[in-house]
Short mmCIF file of C-alpha atoms and ligand atoms in Angstrom, two decimals:
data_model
loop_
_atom_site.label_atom_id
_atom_site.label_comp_id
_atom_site.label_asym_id
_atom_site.label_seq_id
_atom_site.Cartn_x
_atom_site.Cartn_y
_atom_site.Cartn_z
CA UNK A 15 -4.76 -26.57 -9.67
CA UNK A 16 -7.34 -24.37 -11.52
CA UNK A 17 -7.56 -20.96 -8.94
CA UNK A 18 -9.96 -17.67 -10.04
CA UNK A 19 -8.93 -14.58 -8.47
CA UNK A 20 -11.75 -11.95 -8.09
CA UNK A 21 -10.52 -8.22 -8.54
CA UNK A 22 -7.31 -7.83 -10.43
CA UNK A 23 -6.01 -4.76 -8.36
CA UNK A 24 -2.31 -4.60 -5.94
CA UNK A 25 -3.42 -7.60 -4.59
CA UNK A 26 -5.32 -9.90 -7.37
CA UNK A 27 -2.79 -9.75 -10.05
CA UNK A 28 0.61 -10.08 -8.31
CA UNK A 29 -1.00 -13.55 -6.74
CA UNK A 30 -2.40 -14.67 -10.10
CA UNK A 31 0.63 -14.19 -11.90
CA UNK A 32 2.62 -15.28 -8.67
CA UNK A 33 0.45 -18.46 -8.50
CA UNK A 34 0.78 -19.09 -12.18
CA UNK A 35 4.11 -19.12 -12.44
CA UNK A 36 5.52 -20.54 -9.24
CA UNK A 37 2.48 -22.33 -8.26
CA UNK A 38 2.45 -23.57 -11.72
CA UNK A 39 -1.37 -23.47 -11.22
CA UNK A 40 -3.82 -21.76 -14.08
CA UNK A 41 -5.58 -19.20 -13.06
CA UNK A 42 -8.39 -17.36 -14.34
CA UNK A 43 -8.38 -13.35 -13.16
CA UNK A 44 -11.77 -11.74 -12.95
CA UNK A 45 -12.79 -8.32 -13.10
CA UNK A 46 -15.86 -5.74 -13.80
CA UNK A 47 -13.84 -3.89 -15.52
CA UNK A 48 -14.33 -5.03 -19.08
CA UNK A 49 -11.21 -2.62 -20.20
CA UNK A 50 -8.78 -4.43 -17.99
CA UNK A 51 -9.65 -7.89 -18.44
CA UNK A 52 -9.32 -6.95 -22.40
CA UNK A 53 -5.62 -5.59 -21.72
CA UNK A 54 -4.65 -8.52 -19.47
CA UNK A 55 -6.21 -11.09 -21.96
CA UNK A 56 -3.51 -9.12 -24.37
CA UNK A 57 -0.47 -9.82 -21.99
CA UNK A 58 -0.90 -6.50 -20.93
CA UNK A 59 -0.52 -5.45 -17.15
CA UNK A 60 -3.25 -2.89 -16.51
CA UNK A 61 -1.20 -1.38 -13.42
CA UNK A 62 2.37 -0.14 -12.80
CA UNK A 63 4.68 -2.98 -10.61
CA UNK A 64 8.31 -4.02 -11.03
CA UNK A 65 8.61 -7.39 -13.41
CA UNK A 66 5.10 -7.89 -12.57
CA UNK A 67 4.00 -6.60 -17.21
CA UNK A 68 6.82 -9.23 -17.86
CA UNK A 69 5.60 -11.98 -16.12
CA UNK A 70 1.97 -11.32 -16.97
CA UNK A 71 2.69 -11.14 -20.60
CA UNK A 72 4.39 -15.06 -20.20
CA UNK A 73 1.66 -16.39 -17.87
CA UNK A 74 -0.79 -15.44 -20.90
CA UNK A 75 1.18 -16.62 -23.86
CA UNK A 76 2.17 -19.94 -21.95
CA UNK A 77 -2.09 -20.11 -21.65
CA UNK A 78 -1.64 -19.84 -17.39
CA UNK A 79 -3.46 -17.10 -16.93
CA UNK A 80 -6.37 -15.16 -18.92
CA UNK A 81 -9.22 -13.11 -17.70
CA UNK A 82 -12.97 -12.81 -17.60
CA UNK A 83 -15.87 -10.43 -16.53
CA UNK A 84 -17.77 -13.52 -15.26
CA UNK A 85 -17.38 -14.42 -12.19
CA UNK A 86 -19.94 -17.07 -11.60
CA UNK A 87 -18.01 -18.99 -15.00
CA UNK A 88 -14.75 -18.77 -13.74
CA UNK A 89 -15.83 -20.24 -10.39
CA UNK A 90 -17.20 -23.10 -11.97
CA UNK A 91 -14.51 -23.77 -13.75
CA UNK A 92 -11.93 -23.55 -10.86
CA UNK A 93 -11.33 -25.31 -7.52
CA UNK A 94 -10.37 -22.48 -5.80
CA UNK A 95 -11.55 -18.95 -5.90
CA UNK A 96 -9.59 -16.06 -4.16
CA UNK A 97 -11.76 -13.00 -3.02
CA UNK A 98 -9.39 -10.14 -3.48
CA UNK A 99 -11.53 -6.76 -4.29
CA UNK A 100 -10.73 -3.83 -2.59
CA UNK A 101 -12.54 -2.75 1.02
CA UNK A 102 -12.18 0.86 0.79
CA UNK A 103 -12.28 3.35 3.74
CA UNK A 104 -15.51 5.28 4.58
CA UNK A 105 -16.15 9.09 6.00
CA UNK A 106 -16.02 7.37 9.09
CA UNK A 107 -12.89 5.11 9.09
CA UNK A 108 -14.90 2.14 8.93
CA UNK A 109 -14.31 -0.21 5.71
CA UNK A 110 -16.53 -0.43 2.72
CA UNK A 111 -17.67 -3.90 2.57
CA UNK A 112 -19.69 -3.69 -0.93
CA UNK A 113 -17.16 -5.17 -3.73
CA UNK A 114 -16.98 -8.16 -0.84
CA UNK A 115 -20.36 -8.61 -0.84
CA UNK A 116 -21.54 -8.16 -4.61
CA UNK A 117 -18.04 -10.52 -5.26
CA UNK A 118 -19.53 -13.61 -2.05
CA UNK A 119 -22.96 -13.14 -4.17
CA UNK A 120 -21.29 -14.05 -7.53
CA UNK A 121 -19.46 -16.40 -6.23
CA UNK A 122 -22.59 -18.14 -4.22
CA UNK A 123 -23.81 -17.81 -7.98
CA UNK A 124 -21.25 -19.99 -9.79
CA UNK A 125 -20.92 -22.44 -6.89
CA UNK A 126 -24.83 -23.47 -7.24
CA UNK A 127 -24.33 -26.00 -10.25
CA UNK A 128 -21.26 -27.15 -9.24
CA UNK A 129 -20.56 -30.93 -7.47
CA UNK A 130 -17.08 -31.08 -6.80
CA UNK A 131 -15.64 -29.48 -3.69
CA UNK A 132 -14.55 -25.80 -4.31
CA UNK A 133 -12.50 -23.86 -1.52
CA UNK A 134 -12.81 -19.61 -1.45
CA UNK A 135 -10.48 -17.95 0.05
CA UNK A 136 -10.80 -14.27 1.50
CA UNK A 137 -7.75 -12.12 0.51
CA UNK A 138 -9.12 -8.57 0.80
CA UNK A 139 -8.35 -7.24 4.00
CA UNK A 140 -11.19 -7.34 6.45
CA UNK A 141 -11.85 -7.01 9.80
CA UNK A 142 -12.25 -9.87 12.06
CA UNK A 143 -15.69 -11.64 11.86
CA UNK A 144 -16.20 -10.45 8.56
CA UNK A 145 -15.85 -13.59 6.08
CA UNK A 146 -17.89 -15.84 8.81
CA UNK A 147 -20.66 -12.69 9.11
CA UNK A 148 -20.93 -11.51 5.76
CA UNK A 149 -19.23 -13.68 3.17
CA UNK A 150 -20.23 -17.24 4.05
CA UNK A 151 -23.57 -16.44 4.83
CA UNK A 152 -24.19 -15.02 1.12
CA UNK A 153 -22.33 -17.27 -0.61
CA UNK A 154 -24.49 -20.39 1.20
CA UNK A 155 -27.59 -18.21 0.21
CA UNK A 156 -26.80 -17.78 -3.76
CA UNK A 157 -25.23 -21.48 -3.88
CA UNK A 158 -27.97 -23.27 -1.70
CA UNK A 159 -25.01 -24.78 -0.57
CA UNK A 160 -23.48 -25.48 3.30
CA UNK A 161 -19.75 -24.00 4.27
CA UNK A 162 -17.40 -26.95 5.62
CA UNK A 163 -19.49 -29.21 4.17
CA UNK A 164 -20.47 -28.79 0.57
CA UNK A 165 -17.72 -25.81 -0.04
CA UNK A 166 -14.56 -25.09 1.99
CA UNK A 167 -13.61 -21.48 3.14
CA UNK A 168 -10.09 -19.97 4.00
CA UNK A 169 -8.75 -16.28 5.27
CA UNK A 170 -5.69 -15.77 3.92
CA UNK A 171 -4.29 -12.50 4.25
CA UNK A 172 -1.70 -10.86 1.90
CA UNK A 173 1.50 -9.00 2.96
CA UNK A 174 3.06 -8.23 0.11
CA UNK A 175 3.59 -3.79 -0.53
CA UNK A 176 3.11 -1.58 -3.73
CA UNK A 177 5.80 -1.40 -5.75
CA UNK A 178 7.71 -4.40 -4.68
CA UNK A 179 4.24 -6.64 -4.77
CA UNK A 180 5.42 -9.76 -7.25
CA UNK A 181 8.82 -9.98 -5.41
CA UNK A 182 6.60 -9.54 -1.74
CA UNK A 183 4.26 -12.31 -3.16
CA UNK A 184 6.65 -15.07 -4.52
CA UNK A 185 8.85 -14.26 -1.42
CA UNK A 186 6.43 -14.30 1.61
CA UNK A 187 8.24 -14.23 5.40
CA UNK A 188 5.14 -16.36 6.21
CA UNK A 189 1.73 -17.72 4.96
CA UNK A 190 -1.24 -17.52 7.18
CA UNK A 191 -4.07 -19.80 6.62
CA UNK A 192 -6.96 -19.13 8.16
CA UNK A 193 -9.39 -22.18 8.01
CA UNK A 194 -13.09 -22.61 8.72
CA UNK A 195 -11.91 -27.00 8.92
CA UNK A 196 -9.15 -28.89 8.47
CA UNK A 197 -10.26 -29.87 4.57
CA UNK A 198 -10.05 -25.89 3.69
CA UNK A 199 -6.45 -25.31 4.82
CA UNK A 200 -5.08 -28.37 3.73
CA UNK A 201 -5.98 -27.61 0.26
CA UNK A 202 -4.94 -24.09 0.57
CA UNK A 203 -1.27 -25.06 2.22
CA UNK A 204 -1.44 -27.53 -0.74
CA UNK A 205 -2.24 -25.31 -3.13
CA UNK A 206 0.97 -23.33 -1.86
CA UNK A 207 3.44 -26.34 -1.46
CA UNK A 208 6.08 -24.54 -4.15
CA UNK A 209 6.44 -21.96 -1.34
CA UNK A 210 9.29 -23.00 1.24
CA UNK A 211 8.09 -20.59 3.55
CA UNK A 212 6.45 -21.07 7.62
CA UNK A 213 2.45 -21.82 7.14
CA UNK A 214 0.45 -21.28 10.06
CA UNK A 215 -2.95 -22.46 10.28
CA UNK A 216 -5.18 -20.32 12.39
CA UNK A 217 -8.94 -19.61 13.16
CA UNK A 218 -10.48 -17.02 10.45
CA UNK A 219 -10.81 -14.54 12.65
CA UNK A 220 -7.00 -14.56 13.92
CA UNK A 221 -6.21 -14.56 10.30
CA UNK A 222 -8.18 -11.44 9.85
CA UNK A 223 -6.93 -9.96 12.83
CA UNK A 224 -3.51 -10.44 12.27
CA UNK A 225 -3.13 -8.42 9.06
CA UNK A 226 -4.66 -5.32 10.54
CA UNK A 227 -1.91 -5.99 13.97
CA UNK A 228 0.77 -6.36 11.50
CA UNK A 229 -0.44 -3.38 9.37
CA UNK A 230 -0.54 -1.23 12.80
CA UNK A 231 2.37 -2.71 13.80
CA UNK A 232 4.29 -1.28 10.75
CA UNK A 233 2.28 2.04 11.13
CA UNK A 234 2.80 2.15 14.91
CA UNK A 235 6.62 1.34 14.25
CA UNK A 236 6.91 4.83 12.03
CA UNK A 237 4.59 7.28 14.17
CA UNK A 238 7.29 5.98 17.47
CA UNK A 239 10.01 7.16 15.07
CA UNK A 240 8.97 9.92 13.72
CA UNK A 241 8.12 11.11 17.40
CA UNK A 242 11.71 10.62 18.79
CA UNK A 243 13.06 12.15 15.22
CA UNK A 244 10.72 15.45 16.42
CA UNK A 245 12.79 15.24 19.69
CA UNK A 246 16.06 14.76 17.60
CA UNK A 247 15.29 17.86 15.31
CA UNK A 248 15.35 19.75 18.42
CA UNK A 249 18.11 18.50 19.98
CA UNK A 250 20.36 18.66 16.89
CA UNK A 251 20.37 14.63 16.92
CA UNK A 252 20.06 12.90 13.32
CA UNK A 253 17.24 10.37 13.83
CA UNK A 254 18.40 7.70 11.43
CA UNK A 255 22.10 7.11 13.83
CA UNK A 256 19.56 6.94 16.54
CA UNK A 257 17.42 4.18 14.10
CA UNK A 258 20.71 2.24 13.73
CA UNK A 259 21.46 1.76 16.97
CA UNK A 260 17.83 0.62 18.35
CA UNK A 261 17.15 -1.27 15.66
CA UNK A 262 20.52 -3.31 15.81
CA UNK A 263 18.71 -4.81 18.73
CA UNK A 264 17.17 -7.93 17.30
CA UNK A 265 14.08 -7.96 19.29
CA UNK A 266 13.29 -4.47 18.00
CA UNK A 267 14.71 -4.82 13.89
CA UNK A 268 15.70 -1.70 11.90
CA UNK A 269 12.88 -2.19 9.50
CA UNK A 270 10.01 0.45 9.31
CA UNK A 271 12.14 2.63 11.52
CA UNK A 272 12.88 5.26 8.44
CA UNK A 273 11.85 8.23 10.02
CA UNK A 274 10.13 10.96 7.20
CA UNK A 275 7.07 12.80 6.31
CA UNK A 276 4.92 10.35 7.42
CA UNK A 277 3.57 6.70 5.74
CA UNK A 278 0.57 7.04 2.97
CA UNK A 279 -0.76 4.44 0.85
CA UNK A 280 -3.88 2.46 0.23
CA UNK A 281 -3.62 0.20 3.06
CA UNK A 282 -1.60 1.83 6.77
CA UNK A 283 -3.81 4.95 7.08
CA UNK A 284 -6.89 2.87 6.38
CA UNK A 285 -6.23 -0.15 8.34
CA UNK A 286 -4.97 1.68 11.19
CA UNK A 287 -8.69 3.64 11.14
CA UNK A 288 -10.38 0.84 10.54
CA UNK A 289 -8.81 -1.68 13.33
CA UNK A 290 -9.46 1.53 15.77
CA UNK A 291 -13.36 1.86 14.72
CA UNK A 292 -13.50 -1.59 14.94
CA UNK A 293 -12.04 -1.57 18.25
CA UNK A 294 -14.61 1.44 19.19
CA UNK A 295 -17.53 -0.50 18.18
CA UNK A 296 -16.28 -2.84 20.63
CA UNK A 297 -16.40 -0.18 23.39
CA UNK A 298 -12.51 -0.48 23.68
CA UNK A 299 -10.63 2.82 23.52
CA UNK A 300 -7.82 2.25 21.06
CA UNK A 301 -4.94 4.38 22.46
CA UNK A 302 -2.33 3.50 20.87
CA UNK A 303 -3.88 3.26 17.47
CA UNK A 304 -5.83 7.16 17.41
CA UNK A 305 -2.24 7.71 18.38
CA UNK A 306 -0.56 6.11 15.52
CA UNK A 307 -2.37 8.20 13.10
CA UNK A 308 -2.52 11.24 15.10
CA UNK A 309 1.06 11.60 14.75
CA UNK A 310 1.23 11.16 11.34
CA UNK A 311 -1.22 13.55 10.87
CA UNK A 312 0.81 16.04 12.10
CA UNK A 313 3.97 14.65 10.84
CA UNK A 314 2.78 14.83 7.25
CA UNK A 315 2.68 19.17 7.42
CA UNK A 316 5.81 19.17 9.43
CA UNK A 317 8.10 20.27 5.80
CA UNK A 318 5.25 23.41 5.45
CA UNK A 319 6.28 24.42 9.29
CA UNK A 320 9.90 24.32 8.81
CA UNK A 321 9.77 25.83 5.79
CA UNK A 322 8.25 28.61 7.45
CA UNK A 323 11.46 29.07 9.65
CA UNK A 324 12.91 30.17 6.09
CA UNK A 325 9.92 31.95 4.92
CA UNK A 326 7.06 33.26 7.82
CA UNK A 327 5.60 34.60 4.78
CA UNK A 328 5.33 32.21 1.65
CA UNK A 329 2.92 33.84 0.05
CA UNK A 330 3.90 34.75 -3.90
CA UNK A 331 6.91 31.99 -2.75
CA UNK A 332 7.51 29.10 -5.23
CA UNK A 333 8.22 26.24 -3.83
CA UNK A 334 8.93 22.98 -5.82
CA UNK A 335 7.85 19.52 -4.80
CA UNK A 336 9.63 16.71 -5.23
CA UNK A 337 7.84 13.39 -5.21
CA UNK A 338 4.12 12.92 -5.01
CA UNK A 339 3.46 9.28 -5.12
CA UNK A 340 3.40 8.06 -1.57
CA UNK A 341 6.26 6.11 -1.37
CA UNK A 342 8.72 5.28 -4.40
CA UNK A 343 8.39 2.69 -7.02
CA UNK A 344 4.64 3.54 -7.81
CA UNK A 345 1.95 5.98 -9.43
CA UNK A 346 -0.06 5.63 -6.31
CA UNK A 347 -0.73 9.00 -4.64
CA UNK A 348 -3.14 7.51 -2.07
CA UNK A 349 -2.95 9.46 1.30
CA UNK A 350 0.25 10.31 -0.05
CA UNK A 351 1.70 13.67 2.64
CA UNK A 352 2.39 15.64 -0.47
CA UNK A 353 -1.34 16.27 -1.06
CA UNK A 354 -1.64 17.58 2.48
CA UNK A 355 1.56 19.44 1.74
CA UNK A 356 0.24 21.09 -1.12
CA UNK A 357 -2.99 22.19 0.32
CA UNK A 358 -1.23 23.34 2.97
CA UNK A 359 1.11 25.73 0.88
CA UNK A 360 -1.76 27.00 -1.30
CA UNK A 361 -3.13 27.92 1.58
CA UNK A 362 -0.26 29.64 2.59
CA UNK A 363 -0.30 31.35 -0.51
CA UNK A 364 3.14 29.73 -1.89
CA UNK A 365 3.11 28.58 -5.61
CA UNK A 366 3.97 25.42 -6.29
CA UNK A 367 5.85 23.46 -8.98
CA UNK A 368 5.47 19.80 -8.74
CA UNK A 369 7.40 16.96 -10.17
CA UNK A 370 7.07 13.16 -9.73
CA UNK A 371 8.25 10.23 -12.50
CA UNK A 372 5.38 8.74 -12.38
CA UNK A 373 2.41 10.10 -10.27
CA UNK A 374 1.50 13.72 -11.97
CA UNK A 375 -1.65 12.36 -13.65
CA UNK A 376 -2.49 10.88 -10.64
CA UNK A 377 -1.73 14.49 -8.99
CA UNK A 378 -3.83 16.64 -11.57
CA UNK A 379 -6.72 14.73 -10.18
CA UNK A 380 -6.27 16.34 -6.43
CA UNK A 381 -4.39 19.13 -7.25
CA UNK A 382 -5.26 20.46 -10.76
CA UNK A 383 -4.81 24.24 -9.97
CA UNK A 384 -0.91 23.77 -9.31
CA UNK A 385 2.21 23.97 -11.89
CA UNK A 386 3.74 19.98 -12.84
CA UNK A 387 7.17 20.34 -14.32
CA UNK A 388 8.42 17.15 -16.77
CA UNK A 389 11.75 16.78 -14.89
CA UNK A 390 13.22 18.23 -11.24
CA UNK A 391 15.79 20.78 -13.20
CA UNK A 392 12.40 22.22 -13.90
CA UNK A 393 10.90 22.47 -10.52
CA UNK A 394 14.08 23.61 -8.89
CA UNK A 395 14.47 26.58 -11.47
CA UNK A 396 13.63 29.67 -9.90
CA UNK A 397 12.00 28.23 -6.70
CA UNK A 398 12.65 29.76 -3.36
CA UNK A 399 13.06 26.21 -1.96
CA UNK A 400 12.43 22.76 -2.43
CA UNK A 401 10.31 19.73 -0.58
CA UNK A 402 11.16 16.10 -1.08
CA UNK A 403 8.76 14.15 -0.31
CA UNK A 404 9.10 10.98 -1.94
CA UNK A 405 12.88 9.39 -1.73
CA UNK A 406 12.71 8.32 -5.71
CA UNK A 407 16.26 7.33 -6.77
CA UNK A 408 16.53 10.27 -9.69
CA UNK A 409 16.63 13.10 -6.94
CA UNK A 410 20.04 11.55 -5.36
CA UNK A 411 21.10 13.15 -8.80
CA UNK A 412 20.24 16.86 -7.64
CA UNK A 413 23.47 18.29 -8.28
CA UNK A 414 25.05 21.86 -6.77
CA UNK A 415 24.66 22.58 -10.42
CA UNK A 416 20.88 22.38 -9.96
CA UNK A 417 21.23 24.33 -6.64
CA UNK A 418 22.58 27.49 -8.56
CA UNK A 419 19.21 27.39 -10.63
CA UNK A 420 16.82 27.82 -7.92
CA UNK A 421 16.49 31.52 -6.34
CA UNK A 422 17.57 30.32 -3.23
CA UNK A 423 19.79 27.21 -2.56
CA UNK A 424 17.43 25.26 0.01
CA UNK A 425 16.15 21.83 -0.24
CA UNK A 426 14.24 20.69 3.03
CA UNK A 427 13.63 16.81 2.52
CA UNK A 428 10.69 14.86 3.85
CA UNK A 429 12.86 11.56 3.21
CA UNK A 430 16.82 10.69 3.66
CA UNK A 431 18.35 11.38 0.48
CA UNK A 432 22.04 10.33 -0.28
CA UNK A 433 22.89 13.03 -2.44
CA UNK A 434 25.63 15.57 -2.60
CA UNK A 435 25.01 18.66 -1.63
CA UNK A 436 26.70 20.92 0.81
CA UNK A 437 25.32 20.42 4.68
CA UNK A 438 23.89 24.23 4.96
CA UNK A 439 21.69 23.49 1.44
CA UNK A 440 19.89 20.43 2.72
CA UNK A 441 17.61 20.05 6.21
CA UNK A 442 16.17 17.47 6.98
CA UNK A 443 12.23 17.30 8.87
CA UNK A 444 13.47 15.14 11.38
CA UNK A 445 17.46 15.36 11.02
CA UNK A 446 19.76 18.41 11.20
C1 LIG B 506 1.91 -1.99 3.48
C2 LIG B 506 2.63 -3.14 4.22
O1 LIG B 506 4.03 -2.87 4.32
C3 LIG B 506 2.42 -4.48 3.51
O2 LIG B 506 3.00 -5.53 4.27
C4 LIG B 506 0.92 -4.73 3.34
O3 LIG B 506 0.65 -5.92 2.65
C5 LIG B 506 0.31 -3.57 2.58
O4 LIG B 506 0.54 -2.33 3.32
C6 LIG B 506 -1.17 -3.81 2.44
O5 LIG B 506 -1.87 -3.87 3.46
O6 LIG B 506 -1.64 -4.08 1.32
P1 LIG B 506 2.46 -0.49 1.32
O7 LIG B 506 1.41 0.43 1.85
O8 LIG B 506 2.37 -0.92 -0.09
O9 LIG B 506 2.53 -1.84 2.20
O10 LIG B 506 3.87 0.24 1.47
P2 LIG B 506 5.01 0.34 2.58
O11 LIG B 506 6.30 0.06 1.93
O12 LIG B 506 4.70 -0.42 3.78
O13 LIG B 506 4.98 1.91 2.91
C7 LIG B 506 3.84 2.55 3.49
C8 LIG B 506 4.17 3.96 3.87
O14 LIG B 506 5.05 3.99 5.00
C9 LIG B 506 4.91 4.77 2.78
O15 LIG B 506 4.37 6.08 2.74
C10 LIG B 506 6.34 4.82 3.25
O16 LIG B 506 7.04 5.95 2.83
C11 LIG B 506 6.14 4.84 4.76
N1 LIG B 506 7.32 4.32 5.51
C12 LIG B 506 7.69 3.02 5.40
C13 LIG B 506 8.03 5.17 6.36
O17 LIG B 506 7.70 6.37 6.50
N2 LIG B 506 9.09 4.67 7.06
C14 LIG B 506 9.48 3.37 6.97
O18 LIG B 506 10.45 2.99 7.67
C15 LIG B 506 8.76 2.53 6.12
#
C-alpha cells in the first residue's frame, strides 16, 4: 500500500521504516522541517534509535521510503495517511493540540482533489474525543469532503518506547484499531496483516483512552514501587527482592516494577497530567493519577536528601552525576530526574560534574552553568560523591580503581547497577 506519515519524530519514523520494511508498503515521511526531510531523503536518520539509521538507510536505497515537506502531495499520492506530530504538554498539564490541527488542515488540503477512498489514521497521542472533535471536523472542512463516507478515519495508538522504538514497533504485544466504520479498520488491520499480533477493533474514543490508561498504568505501576521501596529504605529491605516476589505473581507481572529515581520522558509525566486534567475538566477528581505524579515528584530529589545524610552541608561539595538522559539507550533528557537533581544541588550550593554518553548537549541546554566531563573517570575524580541516575551499561564498569580517584569513596545510585564495588561504597535510594 502507499502510507504518508506526518511528523517524522519517536513515533513517525520507527512506523515508516517499520511499515516499509515489514509491511512491505512505501511510504512517504513528511515533515516541516526542511533539514530533516533532506537528511532522511539521504538515508540518513535524523534521530538517535537502535538499528532504526540502518534500516532507514535500506528503506531509501530500496526506493520504500523518501520524504517531503508537502503534506497535501504526499496525501494525494497515498491511501493512507498517519497523523503522528507531537501533542506537547502545556503550563497547565493540558496537551497542545496545534501540530494536530495545522497537520488535519493539510491533510483536509490534499484530500480535496482526490477520488479514491483515502483512510487517516490518528497516531499522536490524544485525549479521548479529540480526532472526532477536532481532527475530522477540519479535515471535512479543507477537503469538502464527508468522514465514513467519502474518507475513512482510524485511532491507532502507538506503544512502542524511546530507545527500543523499531524493535517496540515491528514487535507490538497488540494493535488497537480504533475505527469511525467498519471500511476504516478493515483497511487499517489490512494494512497490518504482516503483523501476527492480537488486533482489536474498538470505538475511537476507547482507542484514545486506552493509551493514556496504559501510559498511567505503567506510571502508576512505578510511583506504587517506588513508595514501598521508601518503606524498604527504612526498614533495611532491598526493594527489587521485594519486586521479584510480587511480580512472580502473574496477575501482577514484574515489568515496570524497577524501583529508582523516578520515570521521565516525553510521554509518562505528560500523559499522566494530561489524562488527570482531562479527567478534571470532567469534574472527576483523579486520585490516583495527582498521586502517580506526586510521588514521583518527590521521588526524583530523593538522591539530593540522602546525600545530605553524608553531607548536611554540600555547599563547595562536588558531586558527579552519572547519567542525564532519562532512561538509557537515548539523548532524550525530557523530564529526565537529573535536571531536578541538578537544580536541586546548585541550590544547595554543591558543584557538579556531569557525564552522560549521549545526552550532554542535550544537558548544556538546561543546565549550561555546570561542569560536563567526556568520560565517568572524569566525573568521579576528585568528587565528594557520586549520583547515578541513569542505569547506562558503561557505569557497571566503575571499578574500585575509580573509587580511589574520587575524594571520598561514595556512589549513591538512583538506578540498580550490577557493578562491583564493595557494599559500604554503594547505597542505593530505595535499597540498602
Ligand atoms: C513509554 C511507554 O513505556 C511506551 O509504551 C509508550 O509508547 C511511550 O511511553 C509513549 O507514550 O510514547 P518511554 O517513555 O519511551 O515509553 O520509556 P519507558 O521505557 O517506558 O520509561 C519511562 C520512564 O520510566 C524512564 O524514566 C524509566 O527509567 C522509568 N522506569 C521504567 C522506571 O523507573 N521503572 C521501571 O520499572 C520502568
Amino acid at each position: 500500500m502507499d502510507i504518508s506519515i506526518v511528523g517524522t519524530g519517536y513515533v513517525g519514523l520507527p512506523a515508516g521504516a517499520g511499515l516499509a520494511s515489514k509491511g512491505n508498503h512505501n511510504v512517504t515521511c513528511v515533515d516541516i522541517d526542511e533539514e530533516k526531510v533532506e537528511k532522511i531523503n539521504n538515508g540518513e536518520c535524523p534521530i538517535y534509535e537502535e538499528d532504526l539509521p540502518e534500516l532507514l538507510e535500506k528503506m531509501v536505497e530500496d526506493g520504500k521510503l523518501s520524504a517531503t515537506t508537502n503534506t497535501s502531495d504526499a496525501v494525494h499520492n497515498s491511501e493512507i495517511t498517519f497523523l503522528a506530530v507531537g501533542t506537547p504538554m502545556q503550563e497547565d498539564g493540558s496537551i497542545n493540540l496545534d501540530y494536530i490541527k495545522q497537520a488535519a488542515e493539510d491533510i483536509g488540503e490534499g484530500l480535496r482533489d482526490k477520488e479514491e477512498y483515502h483512510v487517516v489514521v490518528v497516531k499522536s497521542t490524544v485525549v479521548p474525543g479529540t480526532t472526532e472533535n477536532e481532527v475530522i471536523p477540519r479535515i471535512e472542512e479543507k477537503s469538502g469532503k464527508k468522514a465514513g463516507e467519502d474518507f475513512g478515519v482510524c485511532m491507532n495508538p502507538e506503544f512502542l518506547r524511546e530507545g527500543t522504538a523499531l524493535n517496540d514497533f515491528l514487535n507490538p504485544d497488540r494493535i488497537v484499531i480504533g475505527e469511525l466504520d467498519e471500511k476504516s479498520g478493515s483497511k487499517i488491520e489490512e494494512m497490518y496483516s504482516a503483523f501476527d499480533v492480537p488486533k482489536i477493533r474498538t470505538s475511537l474514543q476507547a482507542a484514545e483512552l486506552i493509551k493514556y490508561a496504559s501510559n498511567s498504568l505503567l506510571a502508576t505501576k512505578i510511583s506504587f514501587i517506588n513508595e514501598i521501596g521508601n518503606l524498604c529504605k527504612e526498614l533495611n529491605i532491598d526493594v527489587y527482592e521485594v519486586a521479584d516476589g510480587v511480580g512472580l505473581d502473574h496477575r501482577i507481572n514484574r515489568d515496570f516494577l524497577d524501583s529508582g529515581a523516578g520515570f521521565g520522558g516525553s510521554c509518562f509525566p505528560k500523559d499522566v497530567r494530561a489524562l488527570a486534567s482531562f479527567m478534571e475538566e470532567k469534574n472527576l477528581d483523579p486520585k490516583i493519577l495527582n498521586d502517580t505524579i506526586q510521588v514521583n515528584e518527590e521521588q526524583k530529589t530523593k538522591l539530593v536528601e540522602q546525600l545530605q545524610d553524608h553531607y548536611p552541608d554540600l555547599s563547595g561539595k562536588t558531586i558527579a552525576v552519572l547519567g542525564l538522559a532519562f532512561k538509557p539507550g537515548t539523548d532524550d533528557i525530557r523530564q529526565s530526574p537529573a535536571i531536578d537533581i541538578i537544580s536541586e544541588l546548585k541550590y544547595l550550593g554543591a558543584e557538579v560534574k556531569a557525564y552522560d554518553p549521549k545526552a550532554i548537549e542535550n544537558m548544556k541546554q538546561k543546565h549550561p552553568e555546570i561542569q560536563y566531563t567526556s568520560n565517568y573517570e572524569e566525573a568521579l575524580k576528585d568528587a565528594d560523591a557520586a549520583l547515578i541516575v541513569t542505569d547506562w551499561k558503561e557505569f557497571n564498569q566503575i571499578s574500585r580503581e575509580d573509587l580511589q580517584e574520587m575524594n571520598k569513596a561514595l556512589i549513591l545510585e538512583g538506578r540498580r547497577m550490577e557493578y562491583k564495588i564493595d557494599k559500604e561504597n554503594r547505597k542505593g535510594v530505595t535499597w540498602p
